[in-house]
Amino acid sequence: MSIWWSLHLRREAASVPLARRLLLGTMETAGVDPDISYDLSVALSEACANAVEHGGDDHSGTPSAEYRVTAYLDGEKCRIEVADSGPGFPPSRRGYRAAPRPASTSAESGRGLCLIEQLADHVHFRNRPGHGAVVSFDKILKWREGALLKVS
């Protein structure tokens, strides 16, 4: 059995805990190990916060009022994708990166993407054709005893 869901959320701060709670509830119900669930929920919160903060006007100058979160739990892996309609990533952030560059300890921003890279097994940053950024990440799952989706 597998589970997937997709949300279209308003670009406002209140949407971040909503997405996080839905992910945590889904993973708890499915029987995912709580430590793995927590790591993925923190990574999702960071990706959503970035979409809220940076997913502003598209290239036409039209303000974007929403972003999209999609999660797939299938067998041994969870994959999450957060897509917005903002200006996208600068060239230095596109594609896979081998190792995160930590932000300065005095910086007020710039730690979220590095944190996602630390919490997930695979991370990909890309721009959508025409407009928007997409952060996708996945993690191999561990299961509690008697889990609904556990791979035999």
Short mmCIF file of C-alpha atoms in Angstrom, two decimals:
data_model
loop_
_atom_site.label_atom_id
_atom_site.label_comp_id
_atom_site.label_asym_id
_atom_site.label_seq_id
_atom_site.Cartn_x
_atom_site.Cartn_y
_atom_site.Cartn_z
CA MET A 1 0.00 0.00 0.00
CA SER A 2 1.15 3.54 -0.67
CA ILE A 3 -0.13 6.98 0.31
CA TRP A 4 0.17 10.27 -1.56
CA TRP A 5 -1.42 13.65 -1.15
CA SER A 6 -1.08 17.10 -2.63
CA LEU A 7 -2.02 20.44 -1.10
CA HIS A 8 -2.39 23.87 -2.62
CA LEU A 9 -1.68 26.27 0.22
CA ARG A 10 -1.86 30.03 0.59
CA ARG A 11 1.48 31.77 0.85
CA GLU A 12 1.01 32.70 4.48
CA ALA A 13 2.78 31.59 7.64
CA ALA A 14 -0.25 29.68 8.98
CA SER A 15 0.04 27.18 6.12
CA VAL A 16 3.41 25.86 7.32
CA PRO A 17 2.19 24.10 10.49
CA LEU A 18 -0.83 22.80 8.57
CA ALA A 19 1.40 20.99 6.06
CA ARG A 20 3.65 19.74 8.86
CA ARG A 21 0.73 18.36 10.90
CA LEU A 22 -0.74 16.59 7.88
CA LEU A 23 2.61 14.93 7.15
CA LEU A 24 3.12 13.90 10.78
CA GLY A 25 -0.42 12.51 11.01
CA THR A 26 -0.02 10.55 7.79
CA MET A 27 3.29 9.05 8.89
CA GLU A 28 2.03 8.23 12.39
CA THR A 29 -1.03 6.48 10.94
CA ALA A 30 1.14 4.55 8.47
CA GLY A 31 3.53 3.49 11.25
CA VAL A 32 6.70 5.39 10.33
CA ASP A 33 9.39 5.59 13.02
CA PRO A 34 8.90 8.85 15.00
CA ASP A 35 12.51 10.02 14.51
CA ILE A 36 12.23 9.72 10.72
CA SER A 37 8.83 11.46 10.83
CA TYR A 38 10.29 14.32 12.85
CA ASP A 39 13.25 14.80 10.47
CA LEU A 40 10.94 14.91 7.45
CA SER A 41 8.51 17.27 9.16
CA VAL A 42 11.28 19.74 9.99
CA ALA A 43 12.58 19.56 6.40
CA LEU A 44 9.03 20.13 5.10
CA SER A 45 8.57 23.10 7.43
CA GLU A 46 11.76 24.68 6.10
CA ALA A 47 10.75 24.13 2.47
CA CYS A 48 7.26 25.57 3.11
CA ALA A 49 8.67 28.57 4.98
CA ASN A 50 10.93 29.28 1.99
CA ALA A 51 7.96 29.08 -0.39
CA VAL A 52 5.99 31.48 1.81
CA GLU A 53 8.88 33.94 2.08
CA HIS A 54 10.46 33.71 -1.37
CA GLY A 55 7.70 32.35 -3.65
CA GLY A 56 6.45 35.86 -4.41
CA ASP A 57 5.85 37.46 -7.78
CA ASP A 58 6.25 35.33 -10.86
CA HIS A 59 8.21 36.58 -13.87
CA SER A 60 5.17 38.45 -15.19
CA GLY A 61 5.01 40.51 -11.97
CA THR A 62 1.78 38.85 -10.85
CA PRO A 63 1.79 38.06 -7.13
CA SER A 64 1.56 34.36 -6.40
CA ALA A 65 -0.95 33.61 -3.68
CA GLU A 66 -0.21 29.89 -3.28
CA TYR A 67 2.30 27.09 -3.35
CA ARG A 68 1.99 23.31 -3.62
CA VAL A 69 3.13 20.48 -1.35
CA THR A 70 3.06 16.86 -2.52
CA ALA A 71 4.08 13.86 -0.40
CA TYR A 72 4.47 10.21 -1.42
CA LEU A 73 4.93 7.37 1.08
CA ASP A 74 5.59 4.23 -0.86
CA GLY A 75 7.18 1.17 0.65
CA GLU A 76 10.59 2.08 1.90
CA LYS A 77 10.75 5.76 0.92
CA CYS A 78 9.01 9.09 1.47
CA ARG A 79 9.38 11.78 -1.21
CA ILE A 80 8.24 15.35 -0.63
CA GLU A 81 8.05 18.17 -3.16
CA VAL A 82 7.35 21.85 -2.48
CA ALA A 83 6.79 24.07 -5.53
CA ASP A 84 6.14 27.81 -5.71
CA SER A 85 5.66 30.39 -8.45
CA GLY A 86 8.34 32.85 -7.42
CA PRO A 87 11.52 33.88 -9.20
CA GLY A 88 13.24 30.52 -8.69
CA PHE A 89 16.71 29.60 -7.50
CA PRO A 90 19.84 31.43 -8.57
CA PRO A 91 22.21 29.36 -10.75
CA SER A 92 24.39 28.42 -7.76
CA ARG A 93 21.50 26.58 -6.06
CA ARG A 94 20.05 24.63 -9.00
CA GLY A 95 20.45 20.87 -9.26
CA TYR A 96 22.01 18.46 -6.81
CA ARG A 97 24.74 19.58 -4.49
CA ALA A 98 27.27 17.19 -3.04
CA ALA A 99 27.69 18.95 0.29
CA PRO A 100 25.79 21.77 1.95
CA ARG A 101 27.48 25.08 2.64
CA PRO A 102 26.44 26.16 6.12
CA ALA A 103 25.20 29.70 6.50
CA SER A 104 27.13 32.07 8.71
CA THR A 105 26.21 31.69 12.39
CA SER A 106 25.26 35.37 12.43
CA ALA A 107 23.06 35.17 9.31
CA GLU A 108 19.32 35.61 9.81
CA SER A 109 18.46 33.50 6.79
CA GLY A 110 20.03 30.91 4.52
CA ARG A 111 20.02 27.96 6.88
CA GLY A 112 16.78 26.30 5.70
CA LEU A 113 18.08 24.67 2.53
CA CYS A 114 21.19 23.42 4.33
CA LEU A 115 19.00 21.97 7.08
CA ILE A 116 16.87 20.16 4.48
CA GLU A 117 20.06 18.69 3.00
CA GLN A 118 21.13 17.46 6.44
CA LEU A 119 17.77 15.85 7.30
CA ALA A 120 16.96 14.12 3.99
CA ASP A 121 18.81 11.39 2.10
CA HIS A 122 18.51 13.02 -1.35
CA VAL A 123 17.69 16.64 -2.16
CA HIS A 124 17.13 18.34 -5.50
CA PHE A 125 16.66 22.07 -6.12
CA ARG A 126 15.36 23.12 -9.52
CA ASN A 127 13.39 25.81 -11.27
CA ARG A 128 10.11 25.08 -12.99
CA PRO A 129 10.10 26.00 -16.67
CA GLY A 130 8.89 29.57 -16.94
CA HIS A 131 8.56 30.31 -13.24
CA GLY A 132 8.98 29.01 -9.73
CA ALA A 133 11.27 26.93 -7.58
CA VAL A 134 10.90 23.28 -6.64
CA VAL A 135 12.53 21.63 -3.63
CA SER A 136 12.20 17.86 -3.61
CA PHE A 137 13.69 15.53 -1.06
CA ASP A 138 13.36 11.94 0.06
CA LYS A 139 14.31 9.74 2.94
CA ILE A 140 14.44 5.99 3.47
CA LEU A 141 11.81 5.06 6.03
CA LYS A 142 12.06 2.98 9.18
CA TRP A 143 8.88 1.40 10.50
CA ARG A 144 7.33 0.70 13.88
CA GLU A 145 6.27 -2.88 14.64
CA GLY A 146 2.93 -3.64 12.97
CA ALA A 147 3.08 -0.65 10.58
CA LEU A 148 0.45 -0.47 7.84
CA LEU A 149 2.83 0.22 4.93
CA LYS A 150 5.87 -1.72 6.10
CA VAL A 151 7.72 -3.46 3.28
CA SER A 152 7.92 -7.22 3.95
#
